PDB file of C-alpha atoms in Angstrom:
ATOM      1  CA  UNK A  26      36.381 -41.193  -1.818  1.00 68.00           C
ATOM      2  CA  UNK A  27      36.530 -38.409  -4.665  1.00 74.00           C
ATOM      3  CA  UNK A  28      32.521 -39.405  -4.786  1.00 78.00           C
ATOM      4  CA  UNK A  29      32.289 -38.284  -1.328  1.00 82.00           C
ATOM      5  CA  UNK A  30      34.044 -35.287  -1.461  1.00 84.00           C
ATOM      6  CA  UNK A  31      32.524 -34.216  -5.112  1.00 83.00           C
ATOM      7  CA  UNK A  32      28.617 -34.843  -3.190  1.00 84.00           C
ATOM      8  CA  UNK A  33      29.731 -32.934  -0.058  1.00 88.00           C
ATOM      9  CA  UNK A  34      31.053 -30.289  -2.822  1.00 86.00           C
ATOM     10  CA  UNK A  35      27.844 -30.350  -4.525  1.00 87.00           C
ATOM     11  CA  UNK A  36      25.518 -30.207  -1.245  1.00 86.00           C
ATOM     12  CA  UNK A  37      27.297 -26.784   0.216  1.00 90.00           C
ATOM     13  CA  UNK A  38      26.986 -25.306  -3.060  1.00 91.00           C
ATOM     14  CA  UNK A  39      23.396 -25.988  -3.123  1.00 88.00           C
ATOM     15  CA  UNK A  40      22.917 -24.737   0.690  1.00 89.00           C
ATOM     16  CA  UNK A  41      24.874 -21.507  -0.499  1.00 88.00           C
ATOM     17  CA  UNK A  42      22.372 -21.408  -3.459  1.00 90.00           C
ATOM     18  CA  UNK A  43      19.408 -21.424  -1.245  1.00 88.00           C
ATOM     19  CA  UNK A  44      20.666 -19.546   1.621  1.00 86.00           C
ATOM     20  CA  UNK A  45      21.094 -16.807  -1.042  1.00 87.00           C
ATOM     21  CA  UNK A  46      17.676 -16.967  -2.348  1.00 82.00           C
ATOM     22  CA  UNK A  47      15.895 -16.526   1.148  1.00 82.00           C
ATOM     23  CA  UNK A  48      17.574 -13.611   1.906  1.00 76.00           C
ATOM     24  CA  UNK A  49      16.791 -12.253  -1.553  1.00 76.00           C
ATOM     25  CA  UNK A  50      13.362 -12.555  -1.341  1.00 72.00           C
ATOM     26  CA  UNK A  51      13.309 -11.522   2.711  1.00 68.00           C
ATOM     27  CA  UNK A  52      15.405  -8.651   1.613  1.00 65.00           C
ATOM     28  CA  UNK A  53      12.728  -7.395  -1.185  1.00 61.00           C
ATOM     29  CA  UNK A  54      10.009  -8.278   0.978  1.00 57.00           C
ATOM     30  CA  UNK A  55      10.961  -6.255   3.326  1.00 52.00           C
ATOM     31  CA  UNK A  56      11.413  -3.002   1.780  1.00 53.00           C
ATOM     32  CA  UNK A  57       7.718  -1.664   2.167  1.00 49.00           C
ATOM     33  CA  UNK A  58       5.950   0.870  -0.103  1.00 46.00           C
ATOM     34  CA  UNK A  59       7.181   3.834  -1.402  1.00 50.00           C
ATOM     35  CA  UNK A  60       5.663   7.066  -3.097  1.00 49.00           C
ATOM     36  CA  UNK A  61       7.181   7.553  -6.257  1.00 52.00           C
ATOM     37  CA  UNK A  62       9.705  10.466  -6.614  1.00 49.00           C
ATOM     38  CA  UNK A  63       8.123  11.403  -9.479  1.00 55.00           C
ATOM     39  CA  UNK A  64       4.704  11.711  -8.575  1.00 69.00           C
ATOM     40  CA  UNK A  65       3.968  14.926  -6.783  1.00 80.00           C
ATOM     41  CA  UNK A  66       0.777  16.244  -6.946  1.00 87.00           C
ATOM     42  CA  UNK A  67       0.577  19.567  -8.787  1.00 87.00           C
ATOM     43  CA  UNK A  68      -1.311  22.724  -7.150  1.00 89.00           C
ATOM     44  CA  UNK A  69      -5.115  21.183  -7.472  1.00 91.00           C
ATOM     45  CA  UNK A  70      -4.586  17.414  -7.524  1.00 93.00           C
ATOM     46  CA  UNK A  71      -4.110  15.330  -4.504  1.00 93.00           C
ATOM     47  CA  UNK A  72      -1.777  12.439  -4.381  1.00 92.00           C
ATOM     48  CA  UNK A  73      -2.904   9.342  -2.161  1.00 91.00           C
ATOM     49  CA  UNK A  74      -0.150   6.790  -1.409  1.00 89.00           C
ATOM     50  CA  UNK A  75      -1.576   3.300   0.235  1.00 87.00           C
ATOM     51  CA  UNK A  76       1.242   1.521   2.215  1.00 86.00           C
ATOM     52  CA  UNK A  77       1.113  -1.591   3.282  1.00 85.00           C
ATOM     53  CA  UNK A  78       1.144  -2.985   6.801  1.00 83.00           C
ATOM     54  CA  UNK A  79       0.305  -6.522   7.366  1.00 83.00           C
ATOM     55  CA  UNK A  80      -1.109  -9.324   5.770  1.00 77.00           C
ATOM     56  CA  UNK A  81      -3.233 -11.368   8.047  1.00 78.00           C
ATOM     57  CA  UNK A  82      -4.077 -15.367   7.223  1.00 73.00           C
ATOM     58  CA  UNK A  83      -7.979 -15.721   6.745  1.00 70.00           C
ATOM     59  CA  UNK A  84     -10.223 -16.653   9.708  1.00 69.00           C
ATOM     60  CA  UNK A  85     -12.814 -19.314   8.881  1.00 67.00           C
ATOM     61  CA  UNK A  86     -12.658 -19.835   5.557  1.00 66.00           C
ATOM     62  CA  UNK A  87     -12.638 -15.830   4.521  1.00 70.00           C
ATOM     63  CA  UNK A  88     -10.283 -13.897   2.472  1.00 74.00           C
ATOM     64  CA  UNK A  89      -6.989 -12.646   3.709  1.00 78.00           C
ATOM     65  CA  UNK A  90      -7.015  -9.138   4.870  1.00 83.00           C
ATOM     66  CA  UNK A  91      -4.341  -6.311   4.175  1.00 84.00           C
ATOM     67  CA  UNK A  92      -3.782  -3.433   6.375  1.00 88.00           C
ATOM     68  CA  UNK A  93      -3.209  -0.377   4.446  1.00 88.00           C
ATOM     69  CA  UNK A  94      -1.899   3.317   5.673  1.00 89.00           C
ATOM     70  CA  UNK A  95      -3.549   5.843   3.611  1.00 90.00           C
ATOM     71  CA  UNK A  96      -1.413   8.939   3.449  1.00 90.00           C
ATOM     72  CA  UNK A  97      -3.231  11.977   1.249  1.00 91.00           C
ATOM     73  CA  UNK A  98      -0.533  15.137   0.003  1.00 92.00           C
ATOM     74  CA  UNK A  99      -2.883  17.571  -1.022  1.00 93.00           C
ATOM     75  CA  UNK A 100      -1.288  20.598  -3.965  1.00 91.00           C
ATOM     76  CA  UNK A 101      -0.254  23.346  -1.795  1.00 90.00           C
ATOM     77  CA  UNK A 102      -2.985  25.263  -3.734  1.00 91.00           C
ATOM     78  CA  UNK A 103      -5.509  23.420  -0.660  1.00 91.00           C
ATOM     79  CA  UNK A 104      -3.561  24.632   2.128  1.00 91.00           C
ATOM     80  CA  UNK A 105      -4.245  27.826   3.927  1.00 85.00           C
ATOM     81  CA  UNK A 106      -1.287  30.665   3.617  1.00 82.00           C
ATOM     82  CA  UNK A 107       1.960  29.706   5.888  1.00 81.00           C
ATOM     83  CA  UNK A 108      -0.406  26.962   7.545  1.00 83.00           C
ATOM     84  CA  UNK A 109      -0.343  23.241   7.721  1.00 88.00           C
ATOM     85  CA  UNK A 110      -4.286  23.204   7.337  1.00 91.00           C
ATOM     86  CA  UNK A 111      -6.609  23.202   4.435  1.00 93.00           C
ATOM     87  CA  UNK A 112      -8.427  25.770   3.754  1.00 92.00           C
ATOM     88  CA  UNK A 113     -11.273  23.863   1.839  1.00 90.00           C
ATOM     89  CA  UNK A 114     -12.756  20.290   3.017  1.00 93.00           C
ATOM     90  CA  UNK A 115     -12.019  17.438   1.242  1.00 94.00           C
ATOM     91  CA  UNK A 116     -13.628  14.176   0.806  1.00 94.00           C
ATOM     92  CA  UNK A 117     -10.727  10.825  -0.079  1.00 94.00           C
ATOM     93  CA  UNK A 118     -13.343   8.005  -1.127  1.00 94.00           C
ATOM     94  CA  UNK A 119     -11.801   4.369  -1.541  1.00 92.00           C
ATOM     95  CA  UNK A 120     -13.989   2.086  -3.336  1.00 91.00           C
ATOM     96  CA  UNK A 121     -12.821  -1.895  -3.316  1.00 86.00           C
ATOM     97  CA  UNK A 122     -15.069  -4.972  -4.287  1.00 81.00           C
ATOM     98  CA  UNK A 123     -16.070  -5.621  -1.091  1.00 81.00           C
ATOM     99  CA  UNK A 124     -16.914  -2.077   0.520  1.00 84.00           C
ATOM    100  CA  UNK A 125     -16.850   1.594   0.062  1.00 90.00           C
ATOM    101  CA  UNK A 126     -15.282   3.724   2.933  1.00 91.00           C
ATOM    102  CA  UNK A 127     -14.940   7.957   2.789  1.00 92.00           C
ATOM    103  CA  UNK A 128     -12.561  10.028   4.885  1.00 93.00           C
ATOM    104  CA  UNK A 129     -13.960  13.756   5.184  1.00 94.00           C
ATOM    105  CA  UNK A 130     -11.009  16.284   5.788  1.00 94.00           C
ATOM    106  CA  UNK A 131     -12.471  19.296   7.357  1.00 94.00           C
ATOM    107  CA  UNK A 132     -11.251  22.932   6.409  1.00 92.00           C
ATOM    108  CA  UNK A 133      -8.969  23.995   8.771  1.00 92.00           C
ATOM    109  CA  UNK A 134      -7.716  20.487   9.761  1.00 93.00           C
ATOM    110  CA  UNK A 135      -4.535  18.626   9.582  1.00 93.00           C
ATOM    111  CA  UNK A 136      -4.547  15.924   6.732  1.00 93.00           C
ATOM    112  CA  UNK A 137      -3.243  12.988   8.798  1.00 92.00           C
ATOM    113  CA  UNK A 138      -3.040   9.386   7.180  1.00 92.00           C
ATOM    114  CA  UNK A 139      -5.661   6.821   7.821  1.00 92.00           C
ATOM    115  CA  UNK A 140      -5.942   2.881   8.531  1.00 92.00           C
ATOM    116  CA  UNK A 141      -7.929   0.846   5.982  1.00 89.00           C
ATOM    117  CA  UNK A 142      -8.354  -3.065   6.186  1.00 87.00           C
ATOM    118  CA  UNK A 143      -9.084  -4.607   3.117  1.00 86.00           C
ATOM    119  CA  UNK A 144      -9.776  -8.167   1.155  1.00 82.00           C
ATOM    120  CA  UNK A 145      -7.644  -9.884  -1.138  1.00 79.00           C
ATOM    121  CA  UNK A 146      -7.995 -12.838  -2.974  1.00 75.00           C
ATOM    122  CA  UNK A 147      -4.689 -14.851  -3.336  1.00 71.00           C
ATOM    123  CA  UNK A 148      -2.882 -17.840  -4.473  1.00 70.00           C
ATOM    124  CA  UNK A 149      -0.691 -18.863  -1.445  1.00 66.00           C
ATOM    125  CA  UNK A 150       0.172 -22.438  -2.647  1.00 68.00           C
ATOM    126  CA  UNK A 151       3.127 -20.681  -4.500  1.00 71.00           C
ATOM    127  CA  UNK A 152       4.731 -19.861  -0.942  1.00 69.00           C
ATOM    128  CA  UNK A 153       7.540 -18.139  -1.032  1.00 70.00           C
ATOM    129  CA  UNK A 154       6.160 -16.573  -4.392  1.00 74.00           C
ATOM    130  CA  UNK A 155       2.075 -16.094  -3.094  1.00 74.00           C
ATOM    131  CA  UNK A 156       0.185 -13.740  -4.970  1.00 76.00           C
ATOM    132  CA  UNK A 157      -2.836 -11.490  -4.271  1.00 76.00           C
ATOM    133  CA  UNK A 158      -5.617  -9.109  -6.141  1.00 76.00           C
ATOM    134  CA  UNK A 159      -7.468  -6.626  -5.265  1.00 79.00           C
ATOM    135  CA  UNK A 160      -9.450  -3.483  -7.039  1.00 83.00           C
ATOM    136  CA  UNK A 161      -9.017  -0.379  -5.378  1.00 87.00           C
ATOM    137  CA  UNK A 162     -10.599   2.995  -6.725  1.00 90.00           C
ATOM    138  CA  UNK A 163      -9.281   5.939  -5.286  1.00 92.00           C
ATOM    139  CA  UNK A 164     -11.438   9.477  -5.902  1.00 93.00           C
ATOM    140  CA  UNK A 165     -11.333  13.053  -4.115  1.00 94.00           C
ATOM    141  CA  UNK A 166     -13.942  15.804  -4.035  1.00 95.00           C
ATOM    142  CA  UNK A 167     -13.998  18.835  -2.713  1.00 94.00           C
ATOM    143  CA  UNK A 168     -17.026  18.976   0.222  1.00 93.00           C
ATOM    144  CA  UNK A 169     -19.289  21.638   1.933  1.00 90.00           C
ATOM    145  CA  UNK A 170     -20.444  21.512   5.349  1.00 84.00           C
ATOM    146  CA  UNK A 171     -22.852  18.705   4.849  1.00 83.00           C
ATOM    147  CA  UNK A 172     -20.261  16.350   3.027  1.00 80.00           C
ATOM    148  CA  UNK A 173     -21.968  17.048  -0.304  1.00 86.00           C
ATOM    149  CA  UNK A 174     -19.245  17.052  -3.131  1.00 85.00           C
ATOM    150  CA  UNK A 175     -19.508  20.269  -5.020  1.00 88.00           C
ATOM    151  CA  UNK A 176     -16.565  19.560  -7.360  1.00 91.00           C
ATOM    152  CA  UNK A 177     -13.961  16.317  -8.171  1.00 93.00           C
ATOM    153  CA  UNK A 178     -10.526  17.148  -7.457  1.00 93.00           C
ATOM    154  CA  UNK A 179      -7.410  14.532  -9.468  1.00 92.00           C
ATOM    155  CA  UNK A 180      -5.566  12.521  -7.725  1.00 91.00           C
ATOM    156  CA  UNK A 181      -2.252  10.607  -8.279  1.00 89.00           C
ATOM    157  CA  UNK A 182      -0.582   8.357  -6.517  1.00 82.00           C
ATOM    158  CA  UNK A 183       0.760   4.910  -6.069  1.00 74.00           C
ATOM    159  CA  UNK A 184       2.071   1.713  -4.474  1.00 71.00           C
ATOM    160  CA  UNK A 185       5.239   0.258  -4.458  1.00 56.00           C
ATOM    161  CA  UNK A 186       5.212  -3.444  -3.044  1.00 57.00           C
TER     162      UNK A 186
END
């Protein structure tokens, strides 16, 4: 009888354990990305922040895919006087292992974010703990009207996952 009660005991202390755990690691999964308070971009860098979105499951054998939100901050030293538009075109290339894509920013335009897709290679036998890599290369120029880069511009930025 005191067998009984000590397993019963020992089984809801376990399910509390567990329960715990889940909602742990649902609760930190489900934050989502951040920019950094303390990166800011200073009057001539830019600062590029890549959120995540959603991780798909690979389709025939290929490589999961992440859906990012690119969202650029140029210095206020790009933006035209009392305006919400750049006053000089810039060029936000991303370079991963698999493929090179380049957002052109026209002068006079509104620097909205942008959707990438990209491959990851990951470990997901470690489910709840899965794991994935990537390379991603983030540069900026400054463009003329033919989306020639006449000069690099910095950039900062982050992810916080």
């Amino acid at each position: 009888m005191v067998r009984s009660k000590a397993l019963r005991l020992l089984g809801i202390i376990a399910f509390v354990i567990v329960y715990i755990a889940i909602a742990f690691f649902y609760n930190d999964s489900a934050r989502g990305a951040r920019l950094s308070a303390n990166i800011s971009p200073a009057a001539n860098e830019i600062a590029v922040m890549l959120e995540p979105d959603q991780l798909d499951a690979p389709v025939d054998d290929k490589l999961h895919t992440l859906a990012l939100d690119v969202r650029v901050f140029p210095g206020w030293d790009f933006y035209e006087a009392g305006n919400a538009t750049i006053r000089r075109s810039l060029a936000i290339e991303i370079v991963t292992d698999a493929f090179q894509q380049t957002k052109i920013y026209p002068a006079g335009s509104l620097v909205d974010p942008f959707r990438l897709t990209i491959d990851l290679a990951g470990n997901v036998q470690n489910y709840p703990l899965d794991s994935y890599r990537t390379t991603i290369l983030v540069t900026a120029a400054e463009v003329d009207q033919s989306g020639k880069a006449v000069s690099e511009v910095p950039v900062v930025g982050g992810i916080d996952v």
